[in-house]
Amino acid sequence: MHDSNNTFVSVVPTVVQGAPRRIIRLPSGYQLPRPPRLGHRVRAAAAAYNIHLHHDIPQAIASRPVFPHTHASAVPSTLQHKPAHDSTAVHTPKALPQGTTHYIQMPQDSQPQSQRKPSTMIALRLRKLAQVLQHTWRHSPLFVLWWVVYAALSVGAFMWKFMSYRHNAGMFNLAGYAICFARGSAEVVLFNGFLLLWPVMTRVQYWLWTLWPGLARCLHMEHRVTCHIVYGCMYYLGGYVHVIAHLVNVLIRVPMACETTWSDSMLANVTDFAHGPKPDAVRVLFQTATGLTGVAMLVCSLVAPYCKFQYRQSKAVYWNKWGHICDGVMFGITFAHGMQHWLEQAQAFPIMGPPLAIYLVVEVAPRYFCTRRNAVTHFTKTQDTVTLHIPTTQRFANALPGTFLRLQVPVVSPFEWHPFSITSHNDTEVTVQIQVSGDWTSRLHDIVYPHLMVRIDGPIPAPAVEVSQYKVAVLIGAGIGITPYMSTLHQRATSAVATPDCTPQHQQQLYVHWQTNRQALFGTHGDLLERVAWLDGVDVQLHLTGDCTKATPDDLNVLKTAQTLIHDQEAVDIISGLRLPKTTDLGRPDFHAILQQVAAKHPNDT
């Protein structure tokens, strides 16, 4: 169009069909830059977000012009006279165009957590806890019922012993409510000590999964680690209350009591104090077996939580090892702590002894005396993972998909056993994939060599073994966490070869979603994914997160366009480098929407 002062040329850029058009007025004589080609834009976007392209872009696709998408909005903008844009420049996703007023609408819940009121944070946490409890009750009512019974038994054990000493006139006159709390908390320690080892008896649990899977599901053994942690925390909590109450007794109540009150109590007749004066605190704590074992248990109970906290911070295995060594020492000293029978007969042996004996016979002894060293058949190693192919043993002949094994590598550590999920297994070997995380796995990654001698023990049940019980299953794995489901996919590929005439109506429908921020990890299971992704009843979708979650919409559109065009022409995904029916999704997946789609597609199946 023409104006008396200036001459303008109206340019309408090519936009996606259906998107609003925006007219840009340029001064006469302004030379439009050459539109960037798709190949340049794809390479620039991939370089900006650390994405490696696994396939060359064909010339017919790379030479296509790309116009930026223009979106109409209420955001005012001013025209900037700039030199022609270099199409090969790397775009920084955080940079915003200059000369443009940007309006950002923050969500209502986007207030920084540090600026929220304490009452608001407490309300949010209570609401989240209520949602978790509601979800757990809906899907695992027996599991919730067990925790109700557990709480009732713990309170009942405490109150039973508390009231028995409340009505013991001699001891109550000497120590008051302190002795009641000490004995009640001791009963809680014994109760949780009885429960502590059952969740880690993996052989018993695997026998249940194999023989009575219905009973195993009712017991919710997939939560065994959570149960073990809860029992251990209550074991320590009861011990702390026991120590505080007895310190009140030894340091305050007994020194203040008169000789008559002391002589009327049960303690005056025990072997350590019989026919003598009222003892002082030093004699009680450091000159008797009961006092010395109590001090040793207190030291262990302080060191063990510190070691486990350091393990959570550093992921160094030796912290976890020493923390559990302190646990074992404290557990063993518990048996000796009451052997002097000061107040009543020792209860540790009849209560905590049976599960300890079963654990030693069923779990520990076979691990060292019923396993043999085998040489690794072969291995593969990447920058931060190592995959070991180990000769199988008789125990793994009929191992369920999704199970774990314990691995010992004597050259790394002769005493440490670590659990890893079984990636695949057949009649000759089992495969485990190990990610470098911590000192033990780092040493294994550094020293692995052909024919490395190892020991394996198992199998260990895991939540993934339940996959076969459902007609429709959604398998979601993050990073190295996909390995339990790879065993399930390996079995599916094997059964497809063994029974090629099986109709889709009689097959289980599997939806596999693998999310990772490390692009190279896709190649570690590439062969298996390419085999199963084309089978009937298997839907595989990969998700790449990491830096691409910060990508701008234009860069994402460019990458997705190139993905689609090359996948249609070459049948290969340039992001994963695999030949799959679907291209890799860029960004964090919306699992809520994904699960809703699956539920809508299979309304009557689970």
Coordinates of C-alpha atoms in Angstrom, one line a residue:
M1 CA 0.0 0.0 0.0
H2 CA 1.1 3.6 -0.6
D3 CA 1.4 6.5 1.8
S4 CA 2.3 10.2 1.2
N5 CA 5.4 10.1 3.4
N6 CA 6.6 6.5 3.2
T7 CA 6.0 3.5 1.0
F8 CA 5.2 0.2 2.7
V9 CA 5.0 -3.3 1.5
S10 CA 2.5 -5.6 3.2
V11 CA 3.9 -9.1 3.8
V12 CA 1.7 -12.0 5.0
P13 CA 4.0 -14.9 6.2
T14 CA 3.0 -18.5 5.7
V15 CA 1.3 -19.8 8.8
V16 CA -0.3 -23.0 9.9
Q17 CA -3.8 -23.4 8.5
G18 CA -6.3 -22.2 11.1
A19 CA -3.9 -20.0 12.9
P20 CA -4.7 -16.2 12.9
R21 CA -2.9 -14.1 10.4
R22 CA -0.8 -11.1 11.4
I23 CA 0.2 -8.4 8.9
I24 CA 3.7 -7.0 9.3
R25 CA 4.4 -3.6 7.6
L26 CA 7.9 -3.2 6.4
P27 CA 9.5 0.0 5.0
S28 CA 10.0 0.1 1.2
G29 CA 13.4 -1.1 0.3
Y30 CA 13.7 -3.4 3.2
Q31 CA 15.2 -6.7 2.0
L32 CA 13.5 -9.8 3.4
P33 CA 16.0 -12.4 4.7
R34 CA 16.0 -15.7 3.0
P35 CA 13.7 -18.1 4.9
P36 CA 15.8 -20.6 6.9
R37 CA 15.7 -24.2 5.6
L38 CA 14.4 -27.0 7.7
G39 CA 17.7 -28.7 7.9
H40 CA 19.4 -25.7 9.4
R41 CA 16.6 -25.1 11.9
V42 CA 16.6 -28.8 13.0
R43 CA 20.3 -28.9 13.6
A44 CA 20.3 -25.6 15.4
A45 CA 17.4 -26.6 17.7
A46 CA 19.0 -30.0 18.4
A47 CA 22.3 -28.3 19.3
A48 CA 20.6 -25.8 21.5
Y49 CA 19.0 -28.6 23.6
N50 CA 21.8 -31.2 23.5
I51 CA 19.9 -33.6 21.2
H52 CA 21.9 -35.9 19.1
L53 CA 20.3 -36.7 15.7
H54 CA 20.6 -40.4 14.9
H55 CA 19.8 -40.1 11.2
D56 CA 20.9 -37.8 8.3
I57 CA 18.2 -35.4 7.1
P58 CA 17.4 -36.2 3.5
Q59 CA 18.1 -33.3 1.1
A60 CA 14.5 -33.1 -0.1
I61 CA 13.4 -32.5 3.5
A62 CA 16.4 -30.4 4.7
S63 CA 15.9 -27.9 1.8
R64 CA 12.3 -27.1 2.7
P65 CA 11.8 -23.4 3.8
V66 CA 10.5 -22.8 7.3
F67 CA 8.6 -19.7 8.2
P68 CA 8.2 -18.8 11.9
H69 CA 4.7 -19.2 13.2
T70 CA 3.1 -15.9 14.1
H71 CA 0.5 -15.9 16.8
A72 CA -2.0 -13.1 17.3
S73 CA -2.4 -11.9 20.8
A74 CA -3.0 -8.8 22.9
V75 CA 0.7 -8.4 23.4
P76 CA 1.9 -5.1 21.8
S77 CA 5.1 -5.2 19.8
T78 CA 7.4 -2.8 17.9
L79 CA 9.2 -3.5 14.7
Q80 CA 13.0 -3.8 15.1
H81 CA 15.2 -3.0 12.1
K82 CA 17.8 -5.8 12.4
P83 CA 20.2 -7.5 10.0
A84 CA 19.1 -10.6 8.3
H85 CA 18.9 -13.5 10.8
D86 CA 21.6 -16.2 10.5
S87 CA 19.6 -19.4 10.1
T88 CA 22.4 -21.4 11.5
A89 CA 22.7 -19.5 14.8
V90 CA 21.9 -21.4 17.9
H91 CA 18.8 -20.1 19.5
T92 CA 18.9 -19.6 23.3
P93 CA 15.6 -20.7 24.7
K94 CA 15.7 -18.3 27.7
A95 CA 16.3 -15.2 25.6
L96 CA 13.1 -13.1 24.8
P97 CA 12.9 -10.8 21.7
Q98 CA 13.8 -7.2 22.5
G99 CA 11.4 -4.4 22.0
T100 CA 8.4 -6.5 22.9
T101 CA 6.2 -6.2 26.0
H102 CA 5.7 -9.6 27.5
Y103 CA 2.9 -10.4 29.8
I104 CA 3.2 -13.6 31.9
Q105 CA 0.2 -14.8 33.8
M106 CA 1.4 -16.8 36.8
P107 CA -0.8 -19.6 38.1
Q108 CA -2.5 -19.1 41.5
D109 CA -0.4 -21.8 43.1
S110 CA 2.9 -20.5 41.7
Q111 CA 3.8 -18.5 44.8
P112 CA 7.3 -19.5 46.0
Q113 CA 7.2 -22.1 48.7
S114 CA 9.4 -20.0 51.0
Q115 CA 6.9 -17.1 50.9
R116 CA 3.9 -19.3 51.8
K117 CA 2.4 -19.0 55.3
P118 CA 3.1 -21.9 57.6
S119 CA -0.6 -22.5 57.9
T120 CA -0.9 -22.7 54.1
M121 CA 1.9 -25.2 53.9
I122 CA 0.5 -27.4 56.6
A123 CA -2.9 -27.3 54.9
L124 CA -1.3 -28.3 51.6
R125 CA 0.6 -31.2 53.2
L126 CA -2.5 -32.4 55.0
R127 CA -4.5 -32.3 51.8
K128 CA -1.8 -34.2 50.0
L129 CA -1.7 -36.8 52.8
A130 CA -5.5 -37.1 52.6
Q131 CA -5.3 -37.7 48.9
V132 CA -2.7 -40.4 49.3
L133 CA -4.7 -42.1 52.0
Q134 CA -7.9 -41.9 49.9
H135 CA -6.1 -43.4 46.9
T136 CA -4.5 -46.2 49.1
W137 CA -7.8 -47.0 50.6
R138 CA -9.5 -47.2 47.2
H139 CA -6.9 -49.5 45.7
S140 CA -5.4 -51.3 48.7
P141 CA -8.0 -51.6 51.5
L142 CA -6.3 -54.6 53.1
F143 CA -3.0 -52.7 53.3
V144 CA -4.7 -49.8 55.1
L145 CA -6.5 -52.3 57.4
W146 CA -3.1 -53.8 58.3
W147 CA -1.8 -50.4 59.4
V148 CA -4.8 -49.8 61.5
V149 CA -4.3 -53.2 63.2
Y150 CA -0.6 -52.5 63.5
A151 CA -1.2 -49.2 65.3
A152 CA -3.8 -50.8 67.6
L153 CA -1.4 -53.6 68.5
S154 CA 1.4 -51.1 69.2
V155 CA -0.7 -49.0 71.4
G156 CA -2.2 -52.1 73.1
A157 CA 1.3 -53.5 73.8
F158 CA 2.4 -50.1 75.3
M159 CA -0.7 -49.7 77.4
W160 CA -0.6 -53.2 78.7
K161 CA 2.9 -52.9 80.0
F162 CA 2.4 -49.3 81.1
M163 CA -0.6 -50.2 83.3
S164 CA 1.0 -53.4 84.7
Y165 CA 3.8 -51.2 86.2
R166 CA 1.3 -48.5 87.2
H167 CA -0.2 -51.0 89.6
N168 CA 3.1 -52.3 90.8
A169 CA 3.3 -50.4 94.1
G170 CA 7.0 -51.0 94.8
M171 CA 8.3 -49.9 91.4
F172 CA 5.8 -47.0 91.0
N173 CA 6.8 -45.6 94.4
L174 CA 10.4 -45.7 93.4
A175 CA 10.3 -44.4 89.8
G176 CA 6.8 -43.1 89.2
Y177 CA 5.5 -42.8 85.6
A178 CA 9.1 -43.0 84.3
I179 CA 9.2 -46.7 84.8
C180 CA 5.8 -47.1 83.2
F181 CA 7.0 -45.3 80.1
A182 CA 10.3 -47.2 80.1
R183 CA 8.6 -50.6 80.2
G184 CA 5.8 -49.7 77.8
S185 CA 8.3 -48.4 75.2
A186 CA 10.4 -51.6 75.7
E187 CA 7.3 -53.6 74.7
V188 CA 6.9 -51.5 71.5
V189 CA 10.6 -52.2 70.7
L190 CA 10.1 -56.0 71.1
F191 CA 6.9 -55.9 69.0
N192 CA 8.6 -54.1 66.1
G193 CA 11.7 -56.2 66.5
F194 CA 9.5 -59.3 65.9
L195 CA 8.1 -57.7 62.7
L196 CA 11.3 -56.1 61.4
L197 CA 12.8 -59.1 59.5
W198 CA 9.7 -60.6 57.9
P199 CA 9.6 -58.0 55.0
V200 CA 13.2 -58.8 54.0
M201 CA 12.7 -62.6 53.8
T202 CA 12.6 -62.6 50.0
R203 CA 12.7 -66.3 49.6
V204 CA 9.6 -66.8 51.6
Q205 CA 7.9 -64.1 49.6
Y206 CA 8.9 -65.6 46.3
W207 CA 7.6 -69.0 47.3
L208 CA 4.3 -67.3 48.1
W209 CA 4.2 -65.6 44.7
T210 CA 4.9 -68.9 43.0
L211 CA 2.5 -71.1 45.0
W212 CA -0.2 -68.8 46.1
P213 CA -0.2 -65.6 44.1
G214 CA -3.6 -64.6 45.4
L215 CA -2.4 -64.7 49.0
A216 CA 0.8 -62.8 48.0
R217 CA -1.4 -60.0 46.5
C218 CA -3.5 -59.9 49.6
L219 CA -0.4 -59.4 51.8
H220 CA 0.8 -56.5 49.5
M221 CA 4.4 -57.7 49.6
E222 CA 5.3 -55.1 47.0
H223 CA 5.4 -52.7 49.9
R224 CA 7.9 -54.7 51.9
V225 CA 10.5 -52.0 51.9
T226 CA 8.1 -49.5 53.3
C227 CA 7.0 -51.9 56.0
H228 CA 10.7 -52.6 56.9
I229 CA 11.4 -48.9 57.2
V230 CA 8.3 -48.2 59.3
Y231 CA 9.1 -51.1 61.7
G232 CA 12.7 -50.0 62.0
C233 CA 11.7 -46.4 62.7
M234 CA 9.3 -47.5 65.4
Y235 CA 12.0 -49.8 66.8
Y236 CA 14.3 -46.8 67.2
L237 CA 11.5 -44.4 68.4
G238 CA 10.6 -46.9 71.2
G239 CA 14.2 -47.2 72.1
Y240 CA 14.7 -43.5 72.4
V241 CA 11.7 -43.2 74.8
H242 CA 13.0 -46.2 76.7
V243 CA 16.4 -44.5 77.2
I244 CA 15.0 -41.1 78.2
A245 CA 12.7 -42.7 80.8
H246 CA 15.5 -44.8 82.3
L247 CA 17.8 -41.8 82.4
V248 CA 15.0 -40.0 84.5
N249 CA 15.0 -43.1 86.7
V250 CA 18.7 -43.4 87.2
L251 CA 19.6 -39.7 87.4
I252 CA 16.6 -38.3 89.2
R253 CA 14.1 -40.7 90.7
V254 CA 16.4 -43.3 92.3
P255 CA 18.8 -40.8 93.9
M256 CA 15.8 -38.9 95.4
A257 CA 14.2 -42.0 96.8
C258 CA 14.7 -43.0 100.4
E259 CA 16.2 -46.3 101.5
T260 CA 12.8 -47.7 102.5
T261 CA 11.4 -47.0 99.1
W262 CA 14.4 -48.6 97.5
S263 CA 14.3 -51.7 99.7
D264 CA 10.6 -52.2 98.8
S265 CA 11.3 -52.2 95.1
M266 CA 12.1 -55.1 92.9
L267 CA 15.6 -53.7 92.0
A268 CA 16.8 -54.1 95.6
N269 CA 16.6 -57.9 95.2
V270 CA 18.4 -58.3 91.9
T271 CA 21.9 -59.9 91.9
D272 CA 23.7 -56.7 90.9
F273 CA 22.3 -54.7 93.9
A274 CA 21.4 -57.3 96.5
H275 CA 22.6 -56.8 100.1
G276 CA 24.0 -53.4 99.3
P277 CA 23.2 -49.7 99.5
K278 CA 21.3 -47.8 96.9
P279 CA 23.5 -47.6 93.8
D280 CA 24.5 -44.4 92.1
A281 CA 24.2 -43.6 88.4
V282 CA 27.8 -44.5 87.5
R283 CA 27.4 -48.0 89.0
V284 CA 24.1 -48.6 87.3
L285 CA 25.2 -47.5 83.8
F286 CA 28.9 -48.6 83.7
Q287 CA 29.3 -51.4 86.2
T288 CA 26.5 -53.7 85.3
A289 CA 25.9 -55.7 82.1
T290 CA 22.4 -54.2 81.7
G291 CA 23.8 -50.7 81.9
L292 CA 26.7 -51.3 79.6
T293 CA 24.5 -53.0 76.9
G294 CA 22.1 -50.1 77.2
V295 CA 24.9 -47.5 76.6
A296 CA 26.1 -49.6 73.6
M297 CA 22.6 -49.7 72.1
L298 CA 22.3 -46.0 72.6
V299 CA 25.5 -45.3 70.7
C300 CA 24.4 -47.6 67.9
S301 CA 21.0 -46.0 67.7
L302 CA 22.7 -42.6 67.2
V303 CA 25.3 -43.7 64.7
A304 CA 23.0 -45.7 62.5
P305 CA 20.5 -42.9 61.6
Y306 CA 23.5 -40.6 60.9
C307 CA 25.0 -43.1 58.5
K308 CA 21.7 -43.6 56.7
F309 CA 21.2 -39.9 56.4
Q310 CA 24.7 -39.6 54.8
Y311 CA 23.8 -42.4 52.4
R312 CA 20.7 -40.6 51.3
Q313 CA 22.8 -37.5 50.7
S314 CA 25.8 -39.0 49.0
K315 CA 24.5 -42.4 47.7
A316 CA 27.8 -43.9 48.9
V317 CA 27.1 -47.5 49.7
Y318 CA 29.5 -47.7 52.6
W319 CA 27.3 -45.4 54.6
N320 CA 24.4 -47.7 54.2
K321 CA 26.6 -50.7 55.0
W322 CA 27.8 -49.2 58.3
G323 CA 24.3 -48.0 59.2
H324 CA 23.0 -51.6 58.8
I325 CA 26.0 -53.0 60.7
C326 CA 25.0 -50.7 63.6
D327 CA 21.4 -51.9 63.3
G328 CA 22.6 -55.5 63.5
V329 CA 24.8 -54.9 66.5
M330 CA 21.9 -53.1 68.3
F331 CA 19.5 -55.9 67.4
G332 CA 21.9 -58.5 68.8
I333 CA 22.6 -56.6 72.0
T334 CA 18.9 -56.4 72.6
F335 CA 19.0 -60.1 73.5
A336 CA 21.7 -59.6 76.1
H337 CA 20.2 -56.4 77.5
G338 CA 17.5 -58.2 79.6
M339 CA 19.4 -61.3 80.5
Q340 CA 20.0 -60.1 84.1
H341 CA 16.2 -60.3 84.7
W342 CA 16.1 -57.0 86.7
L343 CA 12.4 -56.5 86.5
E344 CA 11.1 -59.6 84.8
Q345 CA 12.2 -62.5 82.7
A346 CA 14.0 -61.6 79.4
Q347 CA 11.5 -61.4 76.6
A348 CA 13.7 -60.8 73.6
F349 CA 14.5 -64.5 73.0
P350 CA 10.8 -65.7 72.8
I351 CA 9.6 -62.7 70.8
M352 CA 12.5 -61.7 68.5
G353 CA 14.4 -65.0 68.4
P354 CA 12.1 -67.0 66.0
P355 CA 12.1 -64.5 63.1
L356 CA 15.9 -64.0 63.5
A357 CA 16.5 -67.8 63.3
I358 CA 14.3 -68.1 60.2
Y359 CA 16.1 -65.2 58.6
L360 CA 19.5 -66.7 59.2
V361 CA 18.5 -70.1 58.0
V362 CA 16.4 -69.1 55.0
E363 CA 18.1 -66.0 53.8
V364 CA 21.7 -65.6 55.0
A365 CA 23.0 -69.2 55.0
P366 CA 21.9 -70.1 51.4
R367 CA 23.4 -66.8 50.1
Y368 CA 26.9 -67.8 51.2
F369 CA 26.7 -71.6 51.3
C370 CA 24.3 -72.5 48.4
T371 CA 25.6 -70.1 45.7
R372 CA 28.7 -70.6 43.5
R373 CA 30.9 -68.2 41.6
N374 CA 30.2 -68.0 37.9
A375 CA 32.1 -66.1 35.2
V376 CA 30.2 -63.4 33.3
T377 CA 29.5 -64.6 29.8
H378 CA 30.0 -61.1 28.3
F379 CA 29.3 -57.5 29.1
T380 CA 28.6 -54.2 27.5
K381 CA 29.5 -50.8 28.9
T382 CA 28.4 -47.2 28.2
Q383 CA 29.5 -44.0 29.9
D384 CA 27.3 -44.6 32.9
T385 CA 25.8 -48.1 32.6
V386 CA 27.1 -51.6 32.5
T387 CA 25.2 -54.7 31.4
L388 CA 26.2 -58.1 32.6
H389 CA 25.2 -61.4 31.1
I390 CA 25.5 -64.1 33.8
P391 CA 25.1 -67.9 33.5
T392 CA 21.8 -68.9 35.0
T393 CA 21.3 -71.3 37.9
Q394 CA 18.6 -73.8 38.8
R395 CA 16.8 -71.3 40.9
F396 CA 16.2 -68.9 37.9
A397 CA 14.9 -71.7 35.6
N398 CA 11.3 -70.5 36.1
A399 CA 11.8 -67.0 37.3
L400 CA 8.8 -64.7 37.0
P401 CA 9.3 -61.6 34.7
G402 CA 10.0 -58.5 36.7
T403 CA 11.9 -60.1 39.5
F404 CA 15.2 -59.1 41.0
L405 CA 18.4 -60.8 42.0
R406 CA 21.1 -60.1 44.4
L407 CA 24.6 -59.7 43.0
Q408 CA 28.0 -60.1 44.7
V409 CA 31.2 -59.2 42.9
P410 CA 34.1 -60.5 45.2
V411 CA 36.7 -58.3 43.5
V412 CA 34.6 -55.2 44.4
S413 CA 33.6 -56.3 47.9
P414 CA 33.5 -59.8 49.3
F415 CA 30.6 -59.1 51.7
E416 CA 28.2 -56.8 49.8
W417 CA 25.2 -58.1 48.0
H418 CA 23.1 -55.6 45.9
P419 CA 19.7 -56.1 44.3
F420 CA 19.2 -55.4 40.6
S421 CA 16.2 -56.0 38.4
I422 CA 16.5 -58.8 35.8
T423 CA 16.4 -57.3 32.4
S424 CA 15.9 -60.6 30.6
H425 CA 16.6 -64.3 31.2
N426 CA 16.5 -67.5 29.3
D427 CA 17.6 -71.1 29.7
T428 CA 21.3 -70.2 29.7
E429 CA 21.8 -66.7 31.2
V430 CA 20.3 -63.8 33.0
T431 CA 20.9 -60.2 32.2
V432 CA 21.1 -57.2 34.5
Q433 CA 21.7 -53.6 33.6
I434 CA 23.4 -51.5 36.3
Q435 CA 23.6 -47.7 36.3
V436 CA 26.5 -46.0 38.0
S437 CA 25.2 -44.5 41.2
G438 CA 27.4 -44.6 44.2
D439 CA 30.8 -46.0 45.1
W440 CA 30.1 -49.8 44.6
T441 CA 28.6 -49.4 41.1
S442 CA 31.4 -47.0 40.1
R443 CA 34.0 -49.5 41.1
L444 CA 32.2 -52.2 39.2
H445 CA 31.9 -50.0 36.1
D446 CA 35.7 -49.2 36.3
I447 CA 37.0 -52.7 36.8
V448 CA 34.6 -54.9 34.8
Y449 CA 36.5 -57.3 32.5
P450 CA 35.7 -60.4 30.5
H451 CA 34.9 -63.5 32.6
L452 CA 34.5 -61.5 35.8
M453 CA 33.6 -63.8 38.6
V454 CA 30.3 -63.0 40.4
R455 CA 27.6 -64.7 42.5
I456 CA 23.9 -64.3 42.1
D457 CA 21.1 -65.1 44.6
G458 CA 17.3 -64.9 44.1
P459 CA 14.9 -64.4 42.5
I460 CA 13.4 -61.6 44.6
P461 CA 9.7 -60.7 44.0
A462 CA 8.8 -57.1 42.9
P463 CA 5.7 -55.2 42.0
A464 CA 6.4 -55.9 38.3
V465 CA 5.5 -59.6 38.7
E466 CA 1.8 -58.6 38.9
V467 CA 1.8 -57.4 35.3
S468 CA 0.7 -60.7 34.0
Q469 CA -2.5 -60.7 36.2
Y470 CA -4.1 -57.9 34.2
K471 CA -5.7 -57.9 30.8
V472 CA -4.6 -54.3 30.1
A473 CA -1.4 -53.0 31.8
V474 CA 0.3 -49.6 31.5
L475 CA 4.1 -49.9 32.2
I476 CA 5.7 -46.6 33.1
G477 CA 9.5 -46.5 33.7
A478 CA 11.9 -43.6 34.3
G479 CA 15.5 -43.9 33.2
I480 CA 17.1 -47.2 34.4
G481 CA 13.8 -48.0 36.2
I482 CA 12.4 -49.5 32.9
T483 CA 14.5 -52.6 33.4
P484 CA 11.9 -54.7 35.3
Y485 CA 9.5 -54.2 32.5
M486 CA 12.1 -55.2 29.9
S487 CA 11.9 -58.7 31.3
T488 CA 8.1 -58.6 30.7
L489 CA 8.7 -57.4 27.1
H490 CA 11.3 -60.1 26.5
Q491 CA 8.9 -62.8 27.6
R492 CA 6.2 -61.3 25.3
A493 CA 8.7 -61.4 22.4
T494 CA 9.6 -65.0 23.2
S495 CA 6.0 -66.1 23.4
A496 CA 5.2 -64.4 20.1
V497 CA 7.8 -66.5 18.4
A498 CA 6.6 -69.7 20.2
T499 CA 2.9 -69.1 19.5
P500 CA 2.6 -67.0 16.3
D501 CA -1.1 -68.0 15.8
C502 CA -2.3 -66.5 19.0
T503 CA -5.1 -64.0 18.3
P504 CA -5.0 -60.4 19.7
Q505 CA -8.2 -61.1 21.6
H506 CA -6.4 -63.6 23.8
Q507 CA -3.3 -61.5 24.4
Q508 CA -2.6 -59.0 27.1
Q509 CA -2.6 -55.3 26.0
L510 CA 0.6 -53.6 27.1
Y511 CA 1.2 -49.8 27.0
V512 CA 4.9 -49.0 27.6
H513 CA 6.0 -45.5 28.4
W514 CA 9.7 -44.9 28.9
Q515 CA 10.8 -41.5 30.2
T516 CA 14.4 -40.5 30.4
N517 CA 16.6 -37.4 30.2
R518 CA 19.5 -39.4 28.8
Q519 CA 19.0 -39.9 25.1
A520 CA 21.7 -42.5 24.8
L521 CA 19.8 -44.8 27.2
F522 CA 17.3 -45.6 24.4
G523 CA 19.9 -47.6 22.5
T524 CA 20.6 -50.0 25.4
H525 CA 17.3 -51.8 24.8
G526 CA 16.9 -50.8 21.2
D527 CA 16.8 -54.4 19.7
L528 CA 14.1 -55.5 22.1
L529 CA 12.0 -52.4 21.6
E530 CA 12.2 -52.8 17.9
R531 CA 11.0 -56.4 18.2
V532 CA 8.1 -55.9 20.5
A533 CA 6.8 -52.5 19.3
W534 CA 5.4 -54.0 16.1
L535 CA 3.6 -56.9 17.9
D536 CA -0.1 -56.9 18.3
G537 CA -1.2 -55.8 21.7
V538 CA 2.0 -53.8 22.5
D539 CA 2.2 -50.0 22.3
V540 CA 5.6 -48.4 22.9
Q541 CA 6.0 -44.7 23.5
L542 CA 9.4 -43.1 24.3
H543 CA 9.6 -39.7 26.1
L544 CA 12.8 -37.6 26.1
T545 CA 13.0 -35.0 28.9
G546 CA 16.0 -33.0 30.1
D547 CA 16.9 -29.9 28.2
C548 CA 14.2 -30.3 25.6
T549 CA 11.6 -29.5 28.3
K550 CA 12.9 -25.9 28.0
A551 CA 12.5 -25.7 24.2
T552 CA 10.4 -23.0 22.7
P553 CA 7.2 -24.0 20.8
D554 CA 8.8 -23.0 17.4
D555 CA 11.9 -25.3 18.1
L556 CA 9.6 -28.1 19.2
N557 CA 7.5 -27.8 16.0
V558 CA 10.6 -27.8 13.9
L559 CA 12.0 -31.0 15.6
K560 CA 8.6 -32.7 15.5
T561 CA 8.1 -31.8 11.8
A562 CA 11.5 -33.3 10.9
Q563 CA 10.7 -36.4 13.0
T564 CA 7.4 -37.0 11.3
L565 CA 8.8 -36.4 7.7
I566 CA 11.8 -38.6 8.2
H567 CA 9.8 -41.3 10.0
D568 CA 7.3 -41.4 7.1
Q569 CA 10.0 -41.6 4.5
E570 CA 12.8 -43.6 6.2
A571 CA 10.8 -45.4 9.0
V572 CA 13.3 -44.4 11.6
D573 CA 13.1 -41.9 14.5
I574 CA 15.9 -39.4 14.5
I575 CA 15.7 -38.9 18.2
S576 CA 16.0 -42.5 19.5
G577 CA 17.5 -43.9 16.3
L578 CA 15.1 -46.8 16.5
R579 CA 12.6 -48.1 14.0
L580 CA 9.4 -47.9 16.1
P581 CA 5.8 -47.2 15.0
K582 CA 5.8 -44.0 17.0
T583 CA 8.3 -41.2 17.2
T584 CA 9.8 -40.1 20.5
D585 CA 7.8 -37.6 22.4
L586 CA 9.7 -34.4 23.4
G587 CA 9.0 -33.1 26.9
R588 CA 7.5 -34.4 30.0
P589 CA 4.5 -36.7 29.4
D590 CA 1.1 -35.9 30.8
F591 CA 0.4 -39.3 32.5
H592 CA -3.0 -38.2 33.7
A593 CA -4.2 -37.6 30.2
I594 CA -2.4 -40.8 29.0
L595 CA -4.2 -43.0 31.7
Q596 CA -7.5 -41.3 30.9
Q597 CA -7.1 -42.3 27.2
V598 CA -6.3 -45.9 28.1
A599 CA -9.3 -46.0 30.5
A600 CA -11.5 -44.7 27.8
K601 CA -10.2 -47.2 25.2
H602 CA -10.7 -50.1 27.6
P603 CA -13.6 -49.2 29.8
N604 CA -14.3 -52.8 31.0
D605 CA -10.7 -54.1 31.3
T606 CA -8.1 -53.6 34.0

